[in-house]
PDB file of C-alpha atoms in Angstrom:
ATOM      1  CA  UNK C   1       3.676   1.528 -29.924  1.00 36.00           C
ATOM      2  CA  UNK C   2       0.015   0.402 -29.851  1.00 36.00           C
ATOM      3  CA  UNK C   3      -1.882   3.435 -32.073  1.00 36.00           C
ATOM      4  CA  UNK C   4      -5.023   2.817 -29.783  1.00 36.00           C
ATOM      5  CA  UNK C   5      -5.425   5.436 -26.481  1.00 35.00           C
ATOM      6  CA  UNK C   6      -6.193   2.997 -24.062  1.00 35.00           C
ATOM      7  CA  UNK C   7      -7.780   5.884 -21.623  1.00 34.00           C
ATOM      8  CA  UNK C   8     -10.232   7.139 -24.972  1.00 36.00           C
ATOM      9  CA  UNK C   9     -13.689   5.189 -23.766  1.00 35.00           C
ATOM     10  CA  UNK C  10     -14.280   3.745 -27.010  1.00 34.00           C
ATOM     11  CA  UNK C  11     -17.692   3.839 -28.639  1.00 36.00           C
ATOM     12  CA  UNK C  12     -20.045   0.730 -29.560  1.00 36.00           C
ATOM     13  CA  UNK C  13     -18.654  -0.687 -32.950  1.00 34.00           C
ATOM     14  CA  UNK C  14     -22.122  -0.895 -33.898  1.00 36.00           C
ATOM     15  CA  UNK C  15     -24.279   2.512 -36.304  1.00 36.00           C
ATOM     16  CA  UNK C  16     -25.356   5.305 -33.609  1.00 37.00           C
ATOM     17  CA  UNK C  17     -28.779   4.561 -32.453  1.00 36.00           C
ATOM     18  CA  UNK C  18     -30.946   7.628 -33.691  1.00 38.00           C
ATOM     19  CA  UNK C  19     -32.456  10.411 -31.039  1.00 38.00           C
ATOM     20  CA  UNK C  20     -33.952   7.952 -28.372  1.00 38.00           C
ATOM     21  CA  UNK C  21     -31.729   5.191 -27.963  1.00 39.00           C
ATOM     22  CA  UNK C  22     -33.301   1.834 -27.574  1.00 43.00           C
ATOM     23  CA  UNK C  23     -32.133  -0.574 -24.224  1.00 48.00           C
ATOM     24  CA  UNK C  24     -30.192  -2.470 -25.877  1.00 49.00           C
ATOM     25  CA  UNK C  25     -27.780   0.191 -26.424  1.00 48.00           C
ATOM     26  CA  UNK C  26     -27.825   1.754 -23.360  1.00 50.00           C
ATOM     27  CA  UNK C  27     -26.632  -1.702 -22.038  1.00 54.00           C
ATOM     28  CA  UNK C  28     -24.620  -1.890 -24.330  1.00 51.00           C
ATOM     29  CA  UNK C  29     -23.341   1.709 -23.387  1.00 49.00           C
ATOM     30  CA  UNK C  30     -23.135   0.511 -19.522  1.00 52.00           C
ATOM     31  CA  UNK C  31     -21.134  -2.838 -19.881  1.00 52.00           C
ATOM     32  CA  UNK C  32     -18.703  -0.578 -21.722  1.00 51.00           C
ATOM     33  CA  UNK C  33     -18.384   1.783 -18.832  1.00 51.00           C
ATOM     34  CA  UNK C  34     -18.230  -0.920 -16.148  1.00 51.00           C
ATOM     35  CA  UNK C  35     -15.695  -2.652 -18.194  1.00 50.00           C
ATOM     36  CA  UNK C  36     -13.821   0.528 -18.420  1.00 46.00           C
ATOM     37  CA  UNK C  37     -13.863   1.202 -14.503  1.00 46.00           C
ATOM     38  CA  UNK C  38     -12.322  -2.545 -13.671  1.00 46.00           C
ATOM     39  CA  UNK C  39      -9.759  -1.827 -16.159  1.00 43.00           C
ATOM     40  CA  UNK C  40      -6.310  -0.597 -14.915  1.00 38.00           C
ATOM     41  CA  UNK C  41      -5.455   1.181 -18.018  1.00 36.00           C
ATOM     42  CA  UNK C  42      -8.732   3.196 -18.240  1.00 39.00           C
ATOM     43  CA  UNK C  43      -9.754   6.055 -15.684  1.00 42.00           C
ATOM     44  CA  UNK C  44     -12.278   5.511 -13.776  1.00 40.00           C
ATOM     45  CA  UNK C  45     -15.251   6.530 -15.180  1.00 38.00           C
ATOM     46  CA  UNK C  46     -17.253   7.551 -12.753  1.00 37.00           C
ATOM     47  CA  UNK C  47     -17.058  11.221 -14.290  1.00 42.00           C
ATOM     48  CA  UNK C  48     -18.336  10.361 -17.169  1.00 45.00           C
ATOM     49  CA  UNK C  49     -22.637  12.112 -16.752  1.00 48.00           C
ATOM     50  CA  UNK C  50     -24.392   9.018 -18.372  1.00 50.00           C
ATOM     51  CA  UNK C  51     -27.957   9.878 -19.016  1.00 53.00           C
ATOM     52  CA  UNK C  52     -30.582   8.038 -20.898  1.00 54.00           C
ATOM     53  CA  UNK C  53     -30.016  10.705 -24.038  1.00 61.00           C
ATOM     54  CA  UNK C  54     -25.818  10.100 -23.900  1.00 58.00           C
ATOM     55  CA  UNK C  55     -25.180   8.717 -27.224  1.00 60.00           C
ATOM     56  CA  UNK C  56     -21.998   6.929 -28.436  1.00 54.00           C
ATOM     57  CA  UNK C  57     -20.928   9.701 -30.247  1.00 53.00           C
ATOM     58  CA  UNK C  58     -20.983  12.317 -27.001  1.00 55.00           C
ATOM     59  CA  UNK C  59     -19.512   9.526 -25.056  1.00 51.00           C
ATOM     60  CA  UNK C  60     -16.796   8.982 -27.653  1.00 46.00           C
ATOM     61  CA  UNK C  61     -15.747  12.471 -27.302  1.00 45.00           C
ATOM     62  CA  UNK C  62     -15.965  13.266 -24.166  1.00 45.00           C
ATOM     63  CA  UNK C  63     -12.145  12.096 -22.942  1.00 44.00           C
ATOM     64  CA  UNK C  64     -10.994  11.493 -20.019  1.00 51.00           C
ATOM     65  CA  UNK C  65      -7.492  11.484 -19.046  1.00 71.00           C
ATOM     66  CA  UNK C  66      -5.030  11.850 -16.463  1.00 81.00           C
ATOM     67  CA  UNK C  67      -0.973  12.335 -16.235  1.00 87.00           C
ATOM     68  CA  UNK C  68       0.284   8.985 -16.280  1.00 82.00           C
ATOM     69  CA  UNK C  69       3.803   7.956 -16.086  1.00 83.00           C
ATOM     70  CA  UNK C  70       5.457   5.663 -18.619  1.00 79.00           C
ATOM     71  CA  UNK C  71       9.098   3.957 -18.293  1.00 79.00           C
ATOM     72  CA  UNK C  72      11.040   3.649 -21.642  1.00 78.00           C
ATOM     73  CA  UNK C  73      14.146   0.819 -20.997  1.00 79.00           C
ATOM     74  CA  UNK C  74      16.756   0.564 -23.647  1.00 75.00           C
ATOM     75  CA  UNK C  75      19.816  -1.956 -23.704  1.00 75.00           C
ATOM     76  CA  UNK C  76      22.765  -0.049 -25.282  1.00 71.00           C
ATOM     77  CA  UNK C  77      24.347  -2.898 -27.729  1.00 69.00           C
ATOM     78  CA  UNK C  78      28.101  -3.112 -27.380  1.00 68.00           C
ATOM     79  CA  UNK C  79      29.893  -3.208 -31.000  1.00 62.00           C
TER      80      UNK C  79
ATOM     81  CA  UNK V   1     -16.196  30.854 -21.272  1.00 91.00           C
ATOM     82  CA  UNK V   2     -12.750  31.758 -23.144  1.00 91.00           C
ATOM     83  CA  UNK V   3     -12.459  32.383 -26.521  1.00 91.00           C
ATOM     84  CA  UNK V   4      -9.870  29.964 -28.836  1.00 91.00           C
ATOM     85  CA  UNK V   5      -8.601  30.089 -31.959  1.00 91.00           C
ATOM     86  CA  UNK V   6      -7.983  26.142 -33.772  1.00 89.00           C
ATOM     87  CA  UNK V   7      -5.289  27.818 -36.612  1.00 87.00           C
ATOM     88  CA  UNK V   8      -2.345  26.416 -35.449  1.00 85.00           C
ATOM     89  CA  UNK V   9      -0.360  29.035 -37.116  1.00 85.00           C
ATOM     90  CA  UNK V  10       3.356  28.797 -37.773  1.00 87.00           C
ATOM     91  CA  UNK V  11       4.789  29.277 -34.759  1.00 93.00           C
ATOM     92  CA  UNK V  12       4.513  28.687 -30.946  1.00 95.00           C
ATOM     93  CA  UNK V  13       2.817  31.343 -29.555  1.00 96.00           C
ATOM     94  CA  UNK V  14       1.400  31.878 -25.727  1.00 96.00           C
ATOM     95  CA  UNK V  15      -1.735  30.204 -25.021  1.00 96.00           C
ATOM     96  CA  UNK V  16      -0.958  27.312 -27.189  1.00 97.00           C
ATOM     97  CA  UNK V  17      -2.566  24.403 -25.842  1.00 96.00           C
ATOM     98  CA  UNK V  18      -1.109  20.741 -26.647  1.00 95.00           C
ATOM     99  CA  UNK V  19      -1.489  17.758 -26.076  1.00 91.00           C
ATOM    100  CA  UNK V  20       0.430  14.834 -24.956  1.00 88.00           C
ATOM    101  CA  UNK V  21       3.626  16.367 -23.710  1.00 92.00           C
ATOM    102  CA  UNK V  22       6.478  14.508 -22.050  1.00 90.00           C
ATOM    103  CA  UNK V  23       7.790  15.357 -19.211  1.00 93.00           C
ATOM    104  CA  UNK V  24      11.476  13.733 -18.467  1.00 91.00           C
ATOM    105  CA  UNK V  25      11.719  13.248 -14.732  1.00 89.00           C
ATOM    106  CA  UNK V  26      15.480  11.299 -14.807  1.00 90.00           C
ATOM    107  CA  UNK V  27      16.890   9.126 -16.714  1.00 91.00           C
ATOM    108  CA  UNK V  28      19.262   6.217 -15.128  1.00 89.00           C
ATOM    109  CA  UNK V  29      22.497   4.785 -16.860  1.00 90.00           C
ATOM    110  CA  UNK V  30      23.324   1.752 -15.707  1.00 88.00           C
ATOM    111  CA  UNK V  31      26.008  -0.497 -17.614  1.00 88.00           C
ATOM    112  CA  UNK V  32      23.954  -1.322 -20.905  1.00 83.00           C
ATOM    113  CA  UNK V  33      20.521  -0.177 -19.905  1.00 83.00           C
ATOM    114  CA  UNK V  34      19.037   3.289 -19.781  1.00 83.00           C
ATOM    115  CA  UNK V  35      15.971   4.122 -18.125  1.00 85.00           C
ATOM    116  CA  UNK V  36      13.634   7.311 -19.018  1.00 85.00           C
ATOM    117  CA  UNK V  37      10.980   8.066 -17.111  1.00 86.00           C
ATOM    118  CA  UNK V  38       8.245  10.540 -18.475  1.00 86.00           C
ATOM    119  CA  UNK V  39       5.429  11.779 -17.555  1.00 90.00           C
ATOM    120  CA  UNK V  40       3.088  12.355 -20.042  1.00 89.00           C
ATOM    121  CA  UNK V  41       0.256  15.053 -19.726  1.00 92.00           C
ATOM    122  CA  UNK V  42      -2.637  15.172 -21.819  1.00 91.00           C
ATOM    123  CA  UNK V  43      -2.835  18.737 -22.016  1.00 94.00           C
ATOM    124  CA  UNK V  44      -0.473  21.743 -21.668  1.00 96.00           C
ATOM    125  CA  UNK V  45      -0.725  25.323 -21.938  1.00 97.00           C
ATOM    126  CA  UNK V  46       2.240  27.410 -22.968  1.00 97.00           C
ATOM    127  CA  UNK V  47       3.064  30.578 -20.899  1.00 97.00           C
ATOM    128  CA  UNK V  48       6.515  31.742 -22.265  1.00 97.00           C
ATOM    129  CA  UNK V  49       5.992  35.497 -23.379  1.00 96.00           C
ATOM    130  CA  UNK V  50       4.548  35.939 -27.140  1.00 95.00           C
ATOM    131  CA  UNK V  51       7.673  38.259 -27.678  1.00 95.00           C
ATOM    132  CA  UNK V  52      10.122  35.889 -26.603  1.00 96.00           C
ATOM    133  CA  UNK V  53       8.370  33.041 -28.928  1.00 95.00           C
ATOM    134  CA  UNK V  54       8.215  35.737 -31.630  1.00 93.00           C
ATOM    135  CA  UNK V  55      12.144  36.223 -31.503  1.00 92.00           C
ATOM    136  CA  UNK V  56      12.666  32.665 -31.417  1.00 93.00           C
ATOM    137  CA  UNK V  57      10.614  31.747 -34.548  1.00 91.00           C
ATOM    138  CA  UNK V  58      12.791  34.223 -36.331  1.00 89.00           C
ATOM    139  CA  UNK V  59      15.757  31.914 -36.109  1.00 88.00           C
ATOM    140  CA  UNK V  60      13.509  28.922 -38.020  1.00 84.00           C
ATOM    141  CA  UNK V  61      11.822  30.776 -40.688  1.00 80.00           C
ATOM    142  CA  UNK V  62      12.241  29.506 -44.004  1.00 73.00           C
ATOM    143  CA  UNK V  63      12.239  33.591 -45.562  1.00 74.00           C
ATOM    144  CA  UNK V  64      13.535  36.298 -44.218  1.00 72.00           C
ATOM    145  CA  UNK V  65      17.353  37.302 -42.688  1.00 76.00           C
ATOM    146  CA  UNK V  66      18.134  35.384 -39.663  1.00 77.00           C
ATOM    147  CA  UNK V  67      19.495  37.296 -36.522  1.00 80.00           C
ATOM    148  CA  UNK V  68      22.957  37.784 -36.106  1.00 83.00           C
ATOM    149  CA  UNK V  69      23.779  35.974 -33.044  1.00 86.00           C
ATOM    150  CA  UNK V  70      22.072  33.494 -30.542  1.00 88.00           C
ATOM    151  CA  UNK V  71      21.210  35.945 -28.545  1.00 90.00           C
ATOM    152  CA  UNK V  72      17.163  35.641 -28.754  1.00 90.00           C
ATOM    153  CA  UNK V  73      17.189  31.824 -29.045  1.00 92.00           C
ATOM    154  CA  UNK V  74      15.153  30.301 -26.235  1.00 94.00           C
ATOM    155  CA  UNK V  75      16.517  26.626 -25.101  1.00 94.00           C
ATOM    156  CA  UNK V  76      13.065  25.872 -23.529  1.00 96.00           C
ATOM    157  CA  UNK V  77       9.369  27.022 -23.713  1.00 97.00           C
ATOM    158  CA  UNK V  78       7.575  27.363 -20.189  1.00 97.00           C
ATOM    159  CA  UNK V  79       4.207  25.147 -19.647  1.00 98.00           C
ATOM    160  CA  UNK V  80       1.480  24.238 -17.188  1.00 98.00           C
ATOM    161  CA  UNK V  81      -0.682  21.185 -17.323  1.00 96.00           C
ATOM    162  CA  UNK V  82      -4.435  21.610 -17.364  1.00 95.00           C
ATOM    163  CA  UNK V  83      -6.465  19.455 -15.610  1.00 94.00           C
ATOM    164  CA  UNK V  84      -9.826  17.800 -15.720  1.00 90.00           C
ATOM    165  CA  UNK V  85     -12.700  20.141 -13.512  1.00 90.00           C
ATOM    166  CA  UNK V  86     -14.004  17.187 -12.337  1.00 87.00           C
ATOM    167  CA  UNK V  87     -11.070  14.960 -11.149  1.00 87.00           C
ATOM    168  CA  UNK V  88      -9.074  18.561  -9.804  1.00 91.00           C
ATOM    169  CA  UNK V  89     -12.150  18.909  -7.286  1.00 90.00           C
ATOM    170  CA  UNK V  90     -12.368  15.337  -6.379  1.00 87.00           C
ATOM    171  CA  UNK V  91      -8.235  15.491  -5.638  1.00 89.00           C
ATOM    172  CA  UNK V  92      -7.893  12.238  -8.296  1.00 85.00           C
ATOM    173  CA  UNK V  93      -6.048  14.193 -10.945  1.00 89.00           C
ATOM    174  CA  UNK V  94      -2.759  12.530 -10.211  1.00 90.00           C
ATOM    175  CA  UNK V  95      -3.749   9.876  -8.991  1.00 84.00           C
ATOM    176  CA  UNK V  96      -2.942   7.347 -11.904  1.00 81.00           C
ATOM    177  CA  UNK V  97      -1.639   4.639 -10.534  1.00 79.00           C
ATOM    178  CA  UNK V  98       1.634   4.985 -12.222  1.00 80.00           C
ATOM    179  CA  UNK V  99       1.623   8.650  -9.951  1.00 83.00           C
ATOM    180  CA  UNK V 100      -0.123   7.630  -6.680  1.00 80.00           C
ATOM    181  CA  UNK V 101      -0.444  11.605  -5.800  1.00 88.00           C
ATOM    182  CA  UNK V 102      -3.427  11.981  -3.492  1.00 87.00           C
ATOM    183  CA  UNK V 103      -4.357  16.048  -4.120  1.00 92.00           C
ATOM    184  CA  UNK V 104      -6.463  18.276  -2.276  1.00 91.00           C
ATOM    185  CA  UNK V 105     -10.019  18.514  -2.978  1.00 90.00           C
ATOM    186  CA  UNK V 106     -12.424  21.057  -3.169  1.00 90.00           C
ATOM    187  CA  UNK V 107     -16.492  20.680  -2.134  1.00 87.00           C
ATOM    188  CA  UNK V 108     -18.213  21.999  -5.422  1.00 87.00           C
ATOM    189  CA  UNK V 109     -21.875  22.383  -2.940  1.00 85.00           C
ATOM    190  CA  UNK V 110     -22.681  22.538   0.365  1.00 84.00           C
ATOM    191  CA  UNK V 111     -26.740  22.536   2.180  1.00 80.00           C
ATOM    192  CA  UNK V 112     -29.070  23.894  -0.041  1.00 80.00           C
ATOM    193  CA  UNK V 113     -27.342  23.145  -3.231  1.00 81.00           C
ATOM    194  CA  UNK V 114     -25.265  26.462  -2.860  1.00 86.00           C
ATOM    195  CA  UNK V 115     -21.738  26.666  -4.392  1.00 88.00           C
ATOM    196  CA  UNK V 116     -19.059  26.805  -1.768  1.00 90.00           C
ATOM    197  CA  UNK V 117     -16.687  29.365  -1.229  1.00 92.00           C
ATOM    198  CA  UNK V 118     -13.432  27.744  -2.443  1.00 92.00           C
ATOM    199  CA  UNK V 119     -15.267  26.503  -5.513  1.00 93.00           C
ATOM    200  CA  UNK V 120     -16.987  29.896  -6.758  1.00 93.00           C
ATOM    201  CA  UNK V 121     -13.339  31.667  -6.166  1.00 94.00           C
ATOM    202  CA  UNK V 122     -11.730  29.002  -7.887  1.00 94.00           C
ATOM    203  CA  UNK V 123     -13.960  29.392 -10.994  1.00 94.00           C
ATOM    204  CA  UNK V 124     -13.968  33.235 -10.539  1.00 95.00           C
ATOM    205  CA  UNK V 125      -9.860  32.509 -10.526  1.00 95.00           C
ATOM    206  CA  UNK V 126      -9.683  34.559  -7.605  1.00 95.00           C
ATOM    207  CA  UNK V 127      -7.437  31.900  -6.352  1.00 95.00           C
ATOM    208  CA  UNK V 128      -3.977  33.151  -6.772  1.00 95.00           C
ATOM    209  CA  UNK V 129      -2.504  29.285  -7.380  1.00 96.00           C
ATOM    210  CA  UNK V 130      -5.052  27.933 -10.069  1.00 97.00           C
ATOM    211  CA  UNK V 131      -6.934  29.377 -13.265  1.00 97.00           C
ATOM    212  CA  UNK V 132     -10.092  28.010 -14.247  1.00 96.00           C
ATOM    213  CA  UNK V 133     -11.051  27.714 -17.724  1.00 95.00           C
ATOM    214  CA  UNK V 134     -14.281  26.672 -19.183  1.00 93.00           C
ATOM    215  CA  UNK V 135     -13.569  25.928 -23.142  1.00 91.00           C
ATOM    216  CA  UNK V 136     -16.159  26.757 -25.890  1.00 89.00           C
ATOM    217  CA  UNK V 137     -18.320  23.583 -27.547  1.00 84.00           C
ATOM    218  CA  UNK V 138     -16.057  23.439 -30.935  1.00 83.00           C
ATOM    219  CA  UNK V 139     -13.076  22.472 -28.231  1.00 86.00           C
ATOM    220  CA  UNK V 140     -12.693  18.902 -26.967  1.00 80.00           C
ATOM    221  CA  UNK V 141     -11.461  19.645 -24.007  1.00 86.00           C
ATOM    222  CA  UNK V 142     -13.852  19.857 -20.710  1.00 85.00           C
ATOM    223  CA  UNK V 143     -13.464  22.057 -17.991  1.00 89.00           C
ATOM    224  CA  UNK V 144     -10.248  22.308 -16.748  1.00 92.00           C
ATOM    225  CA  UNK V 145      -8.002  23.787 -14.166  1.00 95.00           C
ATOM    226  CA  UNK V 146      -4.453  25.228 -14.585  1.00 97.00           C
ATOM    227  CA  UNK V 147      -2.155  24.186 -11.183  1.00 96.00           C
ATOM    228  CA  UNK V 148       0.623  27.157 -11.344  1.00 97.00           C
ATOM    229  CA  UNK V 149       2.500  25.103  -8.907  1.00 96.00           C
ATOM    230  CA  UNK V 150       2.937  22.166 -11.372  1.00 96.00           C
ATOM    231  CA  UNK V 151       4.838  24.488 -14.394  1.00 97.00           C
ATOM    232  CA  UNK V 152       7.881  22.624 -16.383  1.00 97.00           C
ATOM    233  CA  UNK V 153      10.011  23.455 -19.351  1.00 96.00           C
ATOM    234  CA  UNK V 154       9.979  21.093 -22.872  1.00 96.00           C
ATOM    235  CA  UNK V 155      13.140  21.701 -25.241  1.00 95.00           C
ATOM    236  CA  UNK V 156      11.839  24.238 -27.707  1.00 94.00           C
ATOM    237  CA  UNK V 157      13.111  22.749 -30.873  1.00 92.00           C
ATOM    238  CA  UNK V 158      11.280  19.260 -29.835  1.00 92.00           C
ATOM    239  CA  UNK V 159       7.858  20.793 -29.357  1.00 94.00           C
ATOM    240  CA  UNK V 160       8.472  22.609 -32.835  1.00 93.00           C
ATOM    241  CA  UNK V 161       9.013  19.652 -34.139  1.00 91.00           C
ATOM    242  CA  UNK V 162       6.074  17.904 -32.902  1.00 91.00           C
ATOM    243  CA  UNK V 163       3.783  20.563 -32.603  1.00 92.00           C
ATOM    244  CA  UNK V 164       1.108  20.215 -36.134  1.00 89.00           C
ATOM    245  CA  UNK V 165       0.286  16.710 -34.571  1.00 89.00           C
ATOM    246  CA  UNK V 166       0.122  18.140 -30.848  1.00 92.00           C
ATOM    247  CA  UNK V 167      -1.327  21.305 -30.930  1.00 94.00           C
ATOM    248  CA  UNK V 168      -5.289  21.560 -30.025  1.00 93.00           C
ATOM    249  CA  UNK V 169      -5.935  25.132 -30.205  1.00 94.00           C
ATOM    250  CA  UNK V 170      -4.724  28.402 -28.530  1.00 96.00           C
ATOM    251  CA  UNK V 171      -6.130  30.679 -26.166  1.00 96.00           C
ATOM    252  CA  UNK V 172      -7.246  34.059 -27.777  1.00 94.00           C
ATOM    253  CA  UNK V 173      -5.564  37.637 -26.557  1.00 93.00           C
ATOM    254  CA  UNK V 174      -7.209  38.588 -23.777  1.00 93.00           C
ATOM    255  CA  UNK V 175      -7.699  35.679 -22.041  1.00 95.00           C
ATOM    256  CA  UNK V 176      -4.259  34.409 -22.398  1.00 96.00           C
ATOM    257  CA  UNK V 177      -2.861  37.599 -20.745  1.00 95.00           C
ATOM    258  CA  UNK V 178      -4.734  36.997 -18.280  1.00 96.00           C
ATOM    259  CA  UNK V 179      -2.947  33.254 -17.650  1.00 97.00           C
ATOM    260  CA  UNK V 180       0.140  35.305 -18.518  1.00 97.00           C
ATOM    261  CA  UNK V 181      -0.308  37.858 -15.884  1.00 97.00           C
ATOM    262  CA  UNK V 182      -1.788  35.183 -12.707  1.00 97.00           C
ATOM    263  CA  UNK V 183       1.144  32.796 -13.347  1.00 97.00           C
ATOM    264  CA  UNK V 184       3.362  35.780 -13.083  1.00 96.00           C
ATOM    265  CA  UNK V 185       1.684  37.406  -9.995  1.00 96.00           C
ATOM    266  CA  UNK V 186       1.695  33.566  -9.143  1.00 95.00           C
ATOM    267  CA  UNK V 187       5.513  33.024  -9.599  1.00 94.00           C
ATOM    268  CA  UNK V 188       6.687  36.484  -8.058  1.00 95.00           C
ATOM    269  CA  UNK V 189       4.060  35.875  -4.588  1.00 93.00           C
ATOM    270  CA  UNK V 190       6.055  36.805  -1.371  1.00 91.00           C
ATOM    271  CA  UNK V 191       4.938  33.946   1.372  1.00 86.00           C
ATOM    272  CA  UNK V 192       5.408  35.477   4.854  1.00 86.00           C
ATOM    273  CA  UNK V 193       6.042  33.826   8.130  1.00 85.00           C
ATOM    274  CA  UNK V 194       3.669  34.490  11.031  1.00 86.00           C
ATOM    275  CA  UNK V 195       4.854  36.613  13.615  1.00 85.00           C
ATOM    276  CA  UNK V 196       3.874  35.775  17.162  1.00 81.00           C
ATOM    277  CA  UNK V 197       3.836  38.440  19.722  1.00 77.00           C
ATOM    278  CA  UNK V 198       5.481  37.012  22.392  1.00 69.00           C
ATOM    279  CA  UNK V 199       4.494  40.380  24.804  1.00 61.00           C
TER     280      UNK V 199
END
């Protein structure tokens, strides 16, 4: 079972920016979001209130997540 | 804003909130291969009485004289799924694609800015099918919304199992009898047919 949430909007690898992030990552910040929206597994993130002050680690906790269904299949092996 | 308490405690009580929670919706047998569908929601709210959960514990304590009989035991432990504020109003809260449930929605604002109607008595919970909870800072949950409508049962013994890893935090005693007492009201509502007057 992969140990990663694959709805949790991960945060940038890279050290928090301090107060006042610089552009680079707030584009950083907004590739991640786009990437998140075209991706099936993530929800849509449109919910998510991105402002210029939104750091990693609000965005990081701030979860989104819906009720999602999952299948489990098992083959029953004969003796 | 309700008031929560992050002790998990050592027991289930009401107003535990957890998270991750399957729900089995069949499971198919066919020759060799069994199929389980779940549905797993990312947060749940338990509204079986405190007493009952109090009488059940009793029968899994480590000290103290167990009960006689069964009698108290509870097979299964009543929840409701909370939702996101945001995806509730906007009808999307089911609508994973692995769900494809399109909900109702609900207009936050109308002209001017103001809040609507259904919105204000949804967050007032003056709508008899939802409860709306807004969770302190310390809790990392947003706003959410309780559907009364969408309540299922998890085996007791499974979510006591599980429960250290799962459990969030718990509503505190008022507010949970609160829930407690709209899910009953909720439960015990009397729909009516219209009458026309044919004369």
């Amino acid at each position: 079972m992969n140990d990663i949430d694959s709805e949790y909007i991960e945060a940038d690898s890279t050290e928090a920016s301090p107060a006042g992030k610089d552009e680079s990552d707030k584009e950083s910040l907004t590739a991640s979001l786009k990437q998140a929206e075209q991706s099936d597994e993530i929800v849509n993130a449109d919910y998510i209130n991105l402002t210029e002050s939104t750091t990693h680690e609000e965005l990081s906790q701030y979860r989104l997540k819906r009720p999602r269904k999952v299948v489990i299949k098992a083959s029953i092996k004969n003796d | 804003m309700i008031n929560v308490s992050q002790d998990a405690a050592d027991r289930i009580s009401q107003g535990d909130i957890y998270k991750d929670i399957d729900y089995i919706q069949k499971i198919i047998v066919e020759g060799n291969e069994i199929e389980i569908h779940n549905i797993v929601f990312p947060y749940v709210v338990v509204l079986t009485q405190d007493c009952d959960l109090e009488q059940n514990a009793r029968y899994f304590a480590v000290d103290g004289r167990k009960p006689n009989t069964d009698d108290k035991k509870l097979l299964s432990v009543i929840v409701c799924p909370l939702y996101n504020e945001e995806m509730f109003l906007n009808g999307s809260h089911l609508a994973d694609p692995t769900l494809g449930m399109e909900m109702g929605k609900i207009s936050k604002r109308k002209k001017g800015n103001k809040e609507t109607t259904n919105y204000r008595n949804l967050r007032q919970n003056e709508t008899a099918r939802y409860h709306h909870i807004v969770f302190p800072d310390n809790v990392d949950i947003s706003n959410s919304v309780i559907d009364f409508k969408h309540y299922f049962t998890v085996n007791v013994e499974n979510l006591m199992n599980t429960r250290k890893e799962k459990f969030v935090c718990r509503i505190e005693v008022l507010f949970r009898e609160l829930l407690s007492q709209r899910f009953a009201n909720y439960l015990a509502r009397i729909g009516l047919p219209s009458i026309v007057n044919d004369a």
